[in-house]
Structures are given as structure tokens and as C-alpha cells.
PDB file of C-alpha atoms and ligand atoms in Angstrom:
ATOM      1  CA  MET A  29     -16.880   4.669  13.082  1.00  0.00           C
ATOM      2  CA  SER A  30     -13.345   4.394  11.371  1.00  0.00           C
ATOM      3  CA  MET A  31     -13.542   1.318   8.898  1.00  0.00           C
ATOM      4  CA  THR A  32      -9.186   1.366   8.608  1.00  0.00           C
ATOM      5  CA  THR A  33      -9.538  -2.971   8.711  1.00  0.00           C
ATOM      6  CA  ARG A  34      -7.644  -4.180  12.405  1.00  0.00           C
ATOM      7  CA  ARG A  35      -5.035  -6.424  10.200  1.00  0.00           C
ATOM      8  CA  GLY A  36      -4.790  -4.142   7.588  1.00  0.00           C
ATOM      9  CA  LEU A  37      -5.459  -4.994   4.401  1.00  0.00           C
ATOM     10  CA  PHE A  38      -2.294  -5.087   0.854  1.00  0.00           C
ATOM     11  CA  LEU A  39      -3.993  -4.515  -2.980  1.00  0.00           C
ATOM     12  CA  THR A  40      -2.251  -4.070  -5.384  1.00  0.00           C
ATOM     13  CA  PHE A  41      -2.626  -1.962  -9.284  1.00  0.00           C
ATOM     14  CA  GLU A  42      -1.610  -4.205 -12.297  1.00  0.00           C
ATOM     15  CA  GLY A  43      -2.266  -4.144 -15.806  1.00  0.00           C
ATOM     16  CA  LEU A  44      -0.022  -3.108 -19.236  1.00  0.00           C
ATOM     17  CA  ASP A  45       0.916   0.287 -19.146  1.00  0.00           C
ATOM     18  CA  GLY A  46      -0.712   2.690 -20.921  1.00  0.00           C
ATOM     19  CA  CYS A  47      -3.892   0.504 -19.180  1.00  0.00           C
ATOM     20  CA  GLY A  48      -4.799   2.912 -16.301  1.00  0.00           C
ATOM     21  CA  LYS A  49      -4.181   2.088 -12.913  1.00  0.00           C
ATOM     22  CA  THR A  50      -2.374   4.419 -12.195  1.00  0.00           C
ATOM     23  CA  THR A  51      -5.097   6.902 -11.422  1.00  0.00           C
ATOM     24  CA  GLN A  52      -8.172   4.303 -10.587  1.00  0.00           C
ATOM     25  CA  MET A  53      -5.404   3.945  -7.702  1.00  0.00           C
ATOM     26  CA  ARG A  54      -5.300   6.891  -6.388  1.00  0.00           C
ATOM     27  CA  MET A  55      -9.053   7.530  -7.604  1.00  0.00           C
ATOM     28  CA  LEU A  56      -9.897   4.289  -5.055  1.00  0.00           C
ATOM     29  CA  ALA A  57      -7.244   5.673  -2.675  1.00  0.00           C
ATOM     30  CA  GLU A  58      -9.201   9.267  -2.620  1.00  0.00           C
ATOM     31  CA  ARG A  59     -12.607   7.461  -2.442  1.00  0.00           C
ATOM     32  CA  LEU A  60     -12.040   5.397   1.090  1.00  0.00           C
ATOM     33  CA  ARG A  61     -10.200   8.556   2.722  1.00  0.00           C
ATOM     34  CA  ALA A  62     -13.188  10.202   2.733  1.00  0.00           C
ATOM     35  CA  ALA A  63     -14.982   7.028   4.076  1.00  0.00           C
ATOM     36  CA  GLY A  64     -12.287   8.221   6.123  1.00  0.00           C
ATOM     37  CA  ASP A  65      -9.626   5.554   6.154  1.00  0.00           C
ATOM     38  CA  THR A  66      -6.057   6.103   6.557  1.00  0.00           C
ATOM     39  CA  VAL A  67      -4.579   5.182   3.203  1.00  0.00           C
ATOM     40  CA  ILE A  68      -1.550   4.932   2.136  1.00  0.00           C
ATOM     41  CA  GLU A  69      -0.288   4.526  -1.526  1.00  0.00           C
ATOM     42  CA  THR A  70       3.735   3.279  -2.980  1.00  0.00           C
ATOM     43  CA  ALA A  71       4.108   1.895  -5.823  1.00  0.00           C
ATOM     44  CA  GLU A  72       6.266  -0.053  -7.782  1.00  0.00           C
ATOM     45  CA  PRO A  73      10.039   0.138  -8.805  1.00  0.00           C
ATOM     46  CA  GLY A  74       9.991   2.633  -6.194  1.00  0.00           C
ATOM     47  CA  GLY A  75       7.650   3.907  -3.888  1.00  0.00           C
ATOM     48  CA  THR A  76      10.939   3.927  -1.318  1.00  0.00           C
ATOM     49  CA  ASP A  77      13.648   6.478  -1.390  1.00  0.00           C
ATOM     50  CA  ILE A  78      15.480   3.249  -2.260  1.00  0.00           C
ATOM     51  CA  GLY A  79      13.103   2.172  -4.574  1.00  0.00           C
ATOM     52  CA  GLY A  80      13.175   5.131  -6.167  1.00  0.00           C
ATOM     53  CA  ALA A  81      17.044   5.230  -7.442  1.00  0.00           C
ATOM     54  CA  ILE A  82      16.931   2.053  -8.892  1.00  0.00           C
ATOM     55  CA  ARG A  83      14.188   2.749 -10.792  1.00  0.00           C
ATOM     56  CA  ARG A  84      16.094   5.316 -12.432  1.00  0.00           C
ATOM     57  CA  ILE A  85      18.334   2.765 -13.264  1.00  0.00           C
ATOM     58  CA  LEU A  86      15.978   0.474 -14.582  1.00  0.00           C
ATOM     59  CA  LEU A  87      14.275   2.668 -16.831  1.00  0.00           C
ATOM     60  CA  ASP A  88      16.901   4.955 -17.837  1.00  0.00           C
ATOM     61  CA  PRO A  89      16.677   4.463 -21.896  1.00  0.00           C
ATOM     62  CA  ALA A  90      20.821   4.649 -21.307  1.00  0.00           C
ATOM     63  CA  ASN A  91      21.205   1.010 -19.834  1.00  0.00           C
ATOM     64  CA  HIS A  92      19.761  -0.999 -23.127  1.00  0.00           C
ATOM     65  CA  HIS A  93      22.727  -3.250 -22.166  1.00  0.00           C
ATOM     66  CA  LEU A  94      20.913  -4.104 -17.923  1.00  0.00           C
ATOM     67  CA  SER A  95      20.749  -8.320 -18.392  1.00  0.00           C
ATOM     68  CA  PRO A  96      17.002 -10.464 -18.392  1.00  0.00           C
ATOM     69  CA  THR A  97      18.692 -11.240 -14.981  1.00  0.00           C
ATOM     70  CA  ALA A  98      19.919  -8.733 -13.760  1.00  0.00           C
ATOM     71  CA  GLU A  99      16.591  -6.539 -14.428  1.00  0.00           C
ATOM     72  CA  MET A 100      14.844  -9.351 -12.243  1.00  0.00           C
ATOM     73  CA  LEU A 101      16.577  -9.320  -9.798  1.00  0.00           C
ATOM     74  CA  LEU A 102      16.138  -5.296  -8.904  1.00  0.00           C
ATOM     75  CA  TYR A 103      12.722  -5.310  -9.264  1.00  0.00           C
ATOM     76  CA  PHE A 104      12.623  -7.876  -7.089  1.00  0.00           C
ATOM     77  CA  ALA A 105      15.199  -5.887  -4.326  1.00  0.00           C
ATOM     78  CA  ALA A 106      12.762  -2.858  -4.481  1.00  0.00           C
ATOM     79  CA  ARG A 107      10.246  -4.214  -3.410  1.00  0.00           C
ATOM     80  CA  ALA A 108      11.650  -5.233  -1.192  1.00  0.00           C
ATOM     81  CA  GLN A 109      12.857  -2.184   0.001  1.00  0.00           C
ATOM     82  CA  ASN A 110       9.071  -1.574   0.443  1.00  0.00           C
ATOM     83  CA  VAL A 111       7.628  -4.072   2.133  1.00  0.00           C
ATOM     84  CA  ASP A 112      10.243  -3.536   5.134  1.00  0.00           C
ATOM     85  CA  GLU A 113       9.546  -0.181   4.904  1.00  0.00           C
ATOM     86  CA  ILE A 114       6.049   0.615   4.030  1.00  0.00           C
ATOM     87  CA  VAL A 115       3.761  -1.428   3.625  1.00  0.00           C
ATOM     88  CA  THR A 116       4.932  -4.651   6.654  1.00  0.00           C
ATOM     89  CA  PRO A 117       4.975  -1.591   8.966  1.00  0.00           C
ATOM     90  CA  ALA A 118       1.639  -0.240   7.442  1.00  0.00           C
ATOM     91  CA  THR A 119      -0.649  -3.529   7.479  1.00  0.00           C
ATOM     92  CA  ALA A 120       0.945  -3.910  11.068  1.00  0.00           C
ATOM     93  CA  ARG A 121      -1.026  -0.259  11.532  1.00  0.00           C
ATOM     94  CA  GLY A 122      -4.557  -1.077  10.624  1.00  0.00           C
ATOM     95  CA  GLU A 123      -3.780   0.455   7.011  1.00  0.00           C
ATOM     96  CA  ILE A 124      -4.613   0.332   3.658  1.00  0.00           C
ATOM     97  CA  VAL A 125      -2.002   0.511   1.716  1.00  0.00           C
ATOM     98  CA  LEU A 126      -2.475   0.902  -2.037  1.00  0.00           C
ATOM     99  CA  CYS A 127       0.904  -0.613  -4.633  1.00  0.00           C
ATOM    100  CA  ASP A 128       1.548   0.187  -8.214  1.00  0.00           C
ATOM    101  CA  ARG A 129       2.673  -2.737  -9.656  1.00  0.00           C
ATOM    102  CA  TRP A 130       3.622  -5.970  -7.200  1.00  0.00           C
ATOM    103  CA  THR A 131       4.956  -9.518  -8.378  1.00  0.00           C
ATOM    104  CA  ASP A 132       1.884  -9.864 -10.839  1.00  0.00           C
ATOM    105  CA  SER A 133       4.669  -7.580 -12.985  1.00  0.00           C
ATOM    106  CA  THR A 134       6.716  -9.107 -12.213  1.00  0.00           C
ATOM    107  CA  TRP A 135       4.876 -12.296 -13.162  1.00  0.00           C
ATOM    108  CA  ALA A 136       4.057 -10.602 -16.732  1.00  0.00           C
ATOM    109  CA  TYR A 137       6.681  -8.151 -18.252  1.00  0.00           C
ATOM    110  CA  GLN A 138      10.467 -10.994 -16.690  1.00  0.00           C
ATOM    111  CA  GLY A 139       8.318 -14.391 -16.656  1.00  0.00           C
ATOM    112  CA  TYR A 140       6.519 -14.249 -19.348  1.00  0.00           C
ATOM    113  CA  GLY A 141       7.256 -10.619 -21.141  1.00  0.00           C
ATOM    114  CA  ARG A 142      11.605 -11.668 -21.082  1.00  0.00           C
ATOM    115  CA  ALA A 143      10.202 -15.454 -21.456  1.00  0.00           C
ATOM    116  CA  LEU A 144      12.549 -16.310 -17.601  1.00  0.00           C
ATOM    117  CA  GLY A 145       9.607 -17.836 -16.807  1.00  0.00           C
ATOM    118  CA  VAL A 146       7.461 -17.980 -13.608  1.00  0.00           C
ATOM    119  CA  ASP A 147       9.750 -20.781 -11.068  1.00  0.00           C
ATOM    120  CA  VAL A 148      11.903 -18.236 -11.324  1.00  0.00           C
ATOM    121  CA  ILE A 149       9.791 -14.938 -10.466  1.00  0.00           C
ATOM    122  CA  ARG A 150       8.098 -17.656  -7.184  1.00  0.00           C
ATOM    123  CA  THR A 151      11.318 -18.438  -6.098  1.00  0.00           C
ATOM    124  CA  LEU A 152      12.673 -14.626  -5.911  1.00  0.00           C
ATOM    125  CA  ASP A 153       9.104 -14.173  -4.243  1.00  0.00           C
ATOM    126  CA  ARG A 154       9.157 -16.264  -1.376  1.00  0.00           C
ATOM    127  CA  ILE A 155      13.100 -14.266  -0.908  1.00  0.00           C
ATOM    128  CA  ALA A 156      12.128 -10.718  -1.163  1.00  0.00           C
ATOM    129  CA  CYS A 157       8.326 -10.283   0.314  1.00  0.00           C
ATOM    130  CA  ARG A 158       8.324 -13.072   3.054  1.00  0.00           C
ATOM    131  CA  GLY A 159       4.952 -15.371   2.778  1.00  0.00           C
ATOM    132  CA  ARG A 160       3.543 -10.678   1.904  1.00  0.00           C
ATOM    133  CA  GLN A 161       1.617 -11.938  -0.902  1.00  0.00           C
ATOM    134  CA  PRO A 162      -1.360  -9.141  -1.712  1.00  0.00           C
ATOM    135  CA  ASP A 163      -4.547 -10.031  -0.503  1.00  0.00           C
ATOM    136  CA  LEU A 164      -7.178  -8.009  -3.833  1.00  0.00           C
ATOM    137  CA  THR A 165      -5.276  -7.222  -6.979  1.00  0.00           C
ATOM    138  CA  LEU A 166      -6.811  -6.200  -9.477  1.00  0.00           C
ATOM    139  CA  TRP A 167      -5.674  -6.518 -13.229  1.00  0.00           C
ATOM    140  CA  ILE A 168      -6.503  -2.912 -15.263  1.00  0.00           C
ATOM    141  CA  ASP A 169      -7.638  -5.103 -17.859  1.00  0.00           C
ATOM    142  CA  VAL A 170      -6.904  -3.021 -21.978  1.00  0.00           C
ATOM    143  CA  ASP A 171      -6.313  -4.551 -24.934  1.00  0.00           C
ATOM    144  CA  LEU A 172      -2.658  -4.195 -26.316  1.00  0.00           C
ATOM    145  CA  GLU A 173      -3.600  -1.082 -29.211  1.00  0.00           C
ATOM    146  CA  THR A 174      -5.185   0.823 -25.824  1.00  0.00           C
ATOM    147  CA  SER A 175      -2.742  -0.234 -24.315  1.00  0.00           C
ATOM    148  CA  LEU A 176       0.208   1.072 -26.321  1.00  0.00           C
ATOM    149  CA  GLY A 177      -2.017   4.179 -27.695  1.00  0.00           C
ATOM    150  CA  ARG A 178      -1.854   5.724 -24.376  1.00  0.00           C
ATOM    151  CA  ALA A 179       1.129   5.075 -23.659  1.00  0.00           C
ATOM    152  CA  LYS A 180       2.678   6.806 -26.575  1.00  0.00           C
ATOM    153  CA  SER A 181       0.070   9.861 -26.718  1.00  0.00           C
ATOM    154  CA  ARG A 182       1.670   9.126 -22.366  1.00  0.00           C
ATOM    155  CA  ASN A 183       4.818  10.410 -22.875  1.00  0.00           C
ATOM    156  CA  VAL A 184       4.687  12.433 -26.050  1.00  0.00           C
ATOM    157  CA  GLN A 185       2.275  14.862 -23.486  1.00  0.00           C
ATOM    158  CA  GLU A 186       3.994  14.698 -20.748  1.00  0.00           C
ATOM    159  CA  ASP A 187       7.625  15.374 -23.421  1.00  0.00           C
ATOM    160  CA  SER A 188       9.334  12.525 -21.271  1.00  0.00           C
ATOM    161  CA  ALA A 189      11.434   9.641 -23.334  1.00  0.00           C
ATOM    162  CA  ASP A 190      10.345   6.410 -23.344  1.00  0.00           C
ATOM    163  CA  THR A 191      11.760   4.745 -21.477  1.00  0.00           C
ATOM    164  CA  ARG A 192      13.938   1.621 -21.422  1.00  0.00           C
ATOM    165  CA  MET A 193      10.706  -0.683 -21.094  1.00  0.00           C
ATOM    166  CA  ASP A 194       8.917   1.928 -23.687  1.00  0.00           C
ATOM    167  CA  ASP A 195      11.177   0.348 -26.319  1.00  0.00           C
ATOM    168  CA  GLN A 196      10.102  -3.018 -25.724  1.00  0.00           C
ATOM    169  CA  SER A 197       8.822  -4.804 -29.338  1.00  0.00           C
ATOM    170  CA  ARG A 198       5.113  -5.883 -29.599  1.00  0.00           C
ATOM    171  CA  ALA A 199       5.300  -9.299 -29.284  1.00  0.00           C
ATOM    172  CA  PHE A 200       6.829  -8.535 -26.304  1.00  0.00           C
ATOM    173  CA  TYR A 201       4.029  -6.778 -24.706  1.00  0.00           C
ATOM    174  CA  GLU A 202       1.768  -9.559 -26.235  1.00  0.00           C
ATOM    175  CA  ARG A 203       3.838 -12.017 -23.901  1.00  0.00           C
ATOM    176  CA  VAL A 204       3.477  -9.722 -20.472  1.00  0.00           C
ATOM    177  CA  LEU A 205      -0.954  -9.612 -21.815  1.00  0.00           C
ATOM    178  CA  GLN A 206      -0.896 -13.215 -21.822  1.00  0.00           C
ATOM    179  CA  GLY A 207       1.688 -13.500 -18.660  1.00  0.00           C
ATOM    180  CA  TYR A 208      -1.974 -11.304 -16.801  1.00  0.00           C
ATOM    181  CA  GLN A 209      -4.351 -13.878 -18.820  1.00  0.00           C
ATOM    182  CA  ALA A 210      -2.570 -17.223 -17.157  1.00  0.00           C
ATOM    183  CA  LEU A 211      -2.031 -15.105 -14.257  1.00  0.00           C
ATOM    184  CA  GLU A 212      -5.780 -15.389 -13.331  1.00  0.00           C
ATOM    185  CA  ALA A 213      -6.737 -18.627 -14.108  1.00  0.00           C
ATOM    186  CA  GLU A 214      -4.310 -19.044 -11.202  1.00  0.00           C
ATOM    187  CA  GLU A 215      -5.247 -17.154  -9.089  1.00  0.00           C
ATOM    188  CA  PRO A 216      -8.978 -16.284  -8.972  1.00  0.00           C
ATOM    189  CA  GLY A 217      -9.010 -15.923  -5.768  1.00  0.00           C
ATOM    190  CA  ARG A 218      -6.542 -13.023  -5.562  1.00  0.00           C
ATOM    191  CA  VAL A 219      -6.746 -11.531  -9.045  1.00  0.00           C
ATOM    192  CA  VAL A 220      -9.960 -10.165 -10.405  1.00  0.00           C
ATOM    193  CA  ARG A 221      -9.952  -8.296 -13.428  1.00  0.00           C
ATOM    194  CA  VAL A 222     -11.406  -5.410 -14.336  1.00  0.00           C
ATOM    195  CA  ASP A 223     -12.455  -3.476 -17.318  1.00  0.00           C
ATOM    196  CA  GLY A 224     -10.266  -0.968 -18.267  1.00  0.00           C
ATOM    197  CA  ARG A 225     -12.665   0.138 -21.317  1.00  0.00           C
ATOM    198  CA  GLY A 226     -15.078   3.505 -20.591  1.00  0.00           C
ATOM    199  CA  ASP A 227     -14.387   6.366 -18.863  1.00  0.00           C
ATOM    200  CA  LEU A 228     -12.546   7.300 -16.117  1.00  0.00           C
ATOM    201  CA  GLU A 229     -16.016   6.926 -13.740  1.00  0.00           C
ATOM    202  CA  THR A 230     -16.956   4.065 -15.578  1.00  0.00           C
ATOM    203  CA  VAL A 231     -13.880   2.137 -14.876  1.00  0.00           C
ATOM    204  CA  ALA A 232     -13.592   3.773 -11.593  1.00  0.00           C
ATOM    205  CA  GLY A 233     -17.435   2.158 -10.484  1.00  0.00           C
ATOM    206  CA  ARG A 234     -15.857  -1.271 -11.121  1.00  0.00           C
ATOM    207  CA  VAL A 235     -12.943  -0.730  -9.425  1.00  0.00           C
ATOM    208  CA  TRP A 236     -15.247  -0.190  -6.544  1.00  0.00           C
ATOM    209  CA  GLN A 237     -18.240  -2.980  -6.828  1.00  0.00           C
ATOM    210  CA  VAL A 238     -14.247  -5.390  -6.981  1.00  0.00           C
ATOM    211  CA  PHE A 239     -13.114  -3.776  -3.182  1.00  0.00           C
ATOM    212  CA  HIS A 240     -16.591  -3.544  -2.303  1.00  0.00           C
ATOM    213  CA  ASP A 241     -17.585  -7.211  -2.185  1.00  0.00           C
ATOM    214  CA  TYR A 242     -13.774  -8.144  -1.295  1.00  0.00           C
ATOM    215  CA  ARG A 243     -14.795  -5.913   1.947  1.00  0.00           C
ATOM    216  CA  GLU A 244     -17.765  -7.583   2.909  1.00  0.00           C
ATOM    217  CA  LEU A 245     -16.301 -11.114   2.215  1.00  0.00           C
ATOM    218  CA  HIS A 246     -12.464 -10.906   3.862  1.00  0.00           C
ATOM    219  CA  VAL A 247     -13.978  -8.008   6.269  1.00  0.00           C
TER     220      VAL A 247
HETATM  221  P1  TMP B  19       4.227   2.175 -14.389  1.00  0.00           P
HETATM  222  O1  TMP B  19       4.490   2.761 -15.794  1.00  0.00           O
HETATM  223  O2  TMP B  19       3.962   1.498 -13.624  1.00  0.00           O
HETATM  224  O3  TMP B  19       5.572   2.980 -12.731  1.00  0.00           O
HETATM  225  O4  TMP B  19       6.290   0.608 -14.440  1.00  0.00           O
HETATM  226  C1  TMP B  19       7.382   0.982 -15.170  1.00  0.00           C
HETATM  227  C2  TMP B  19       7.668  -0.066 -16.122  1.00  0.00           C
HETATM  228  O5  TMP B  19       8.822  -1.642 -15.388  1.00  0.00           O
HETATM  229  C3  TMP B  19       6.643  -0.715 -16.848  1.00  0.00           C
HETATM  230  O6  TMP B  19       6.828  -1.387 -18.716  1.00  0.00           O
HETATM  231  C4  TMP B  19       6.202  -2.050 -16.113  1.00  0.00           C
HETATM  232  C5  TMP B  19       7.240  -2.190 -16.513  1.00  0.00           C
HETATM  233  N1  TMP B  19       8.208  -3.735 -14.470  1.00  0.00           N
HETATM  234  C6  TMP B  19       8.840  -4.814 -15.038  1.00  0.00           C
HETATM  235  O7  TMP B  19       9.675  -4.969 -15.892  1.00  0.00           O
HETATM  236  N2  TMP B  19       8.778  -5.932 -14.005  1.00  0.00           N
HETATM  237  C7  TMP B  19       7.976  -5.272 -12.796  1.00  0.00           C
HETATM  238  O8  TMP B  19       8.209  -6.053 -11.392  1.00  0.00           O
HETATM  239  C8  TMP B  19       7.149  -4.008 -12.245  1.00  0.00           C
HETATM  240  C9  TMP B  19       6.893  -3.632 -10.961  1.00  0.00           C
HETATM  241  C10 TMP B  19       7.182  -3.371 -13.725  1.00  0.00           C
END
């Protein structure tokens, strides 16, 4: 019997840059597909063509003068498109949607990092996502040194330039981390912290356990 659920599932992956969430999401997707699930992978910002165009504006270092409010609204614009184009249709078909980042990133990076506050994030989430909330969010938690080191070496290895977000100060990333910590305290039922230390397989095992426990309880 296929384990695809009737009402679908919407799972998101969160964490600091370089925390390993993108790799972990891909590994979970492969494991679920091997078990017979239909899995859709998407990302924020991006995931749709329109989201991809918005992503280019957001990450282009030439746009260093992008205002914090414009930045926040662009992240939500990409997300609104993702809700309509991917998340809602796929979950309605009973599929599992995995998304690399969601509103929790805006909470952490713009709400805390840019100090725009969380009230405005909540308000904009209601407008952009219209009640569509992740069923489960896996926060892959690594310390700041690991995050900053991995993000830098990734840019060197891939010969890619720093993005506009990579230009932020250490104090900015400290606030982002505080944002994730506050989020876990605020929504412990939905947001589950996963220890991101250790090799890929070890972390993947932790991710699988969290997912498995969730499914046992809810599906
Ligand atoms: P990524 O490297 O995980 O694709 O994310 C791109 C960058 O965008 C990363 O530095 C985090 C940042 N970001 C925000 O600042 N706010 C958001 O809402 C999202 C989704 C990403």
C-alpha cells in the first residue's frame, strides 16, 4: 500500500545558512519516495518561476540598497506564489510537500535579524499564506561558527560569489539564531529542533525519527 496520505503533508526545513537543511531535505525526499510516497520538493525564495525571479532580486549583491521592508515583502510575494502554485494543489492531491525554508525564515531573518519585529511577520503571513501553515517544521540547529564556516566554504567550492544575505554581520546571524530559538519556544508542537552536528547520515537518522514520530501520531 502506498503510504501517501489522503490529506497530504506540508513539511518545512529551517536553519541558519550552511546548517545542512537542503541536503537533509533531499535525503528525506529520497527515503520517502523509496517507501512509495509522492513527494514534491520546493524552496523559498524560489520553487516557482516567479519565485526564482524574485530570488534573483533578493540575493543579487548589486541590490545592497534594497530596503528591509521591501525585502520582507518580496520574500512573502514569492511565498504567496508558492502557496497557490505548489503547496495547496499538491497537498490537496494527498502528496507530501517538502519546502526548504518558509515564513519561519522571515521570522528569524527579517523579524529578528533585521529587527522588524514578529507582529508584522504574523500579519503578512496571514495575507500571503492565508492560513497555510506547515504541519511540521524541522529546525536543523548548528552553532554560529559551523554555519558561517560552511556557508563561506560552500561559496569558495562552488566558485559562487557571496550573496547579498551572506554580506550580513555576525551580530545579524546571532539575532537570526535567537529568532529560531524563540520560535521553537513559541510553537513547540510544530517546530522541532534537530541537532545538526555530526555526519550526514547521523543527522538524517534524527530527521527520520522526528518525521516518523510525527506520522505515527498524526496521520
Ligand atoms: P537559502 O540559501 O537557504 O536558499 O536562502 C537564501 C537566503 O535568503 C538565506 O540567507 C536566508 C535568506 N532568507 C531570508 O532572509 N528570509 C526569508 O524569508 C527566506 C525564505 C530566506
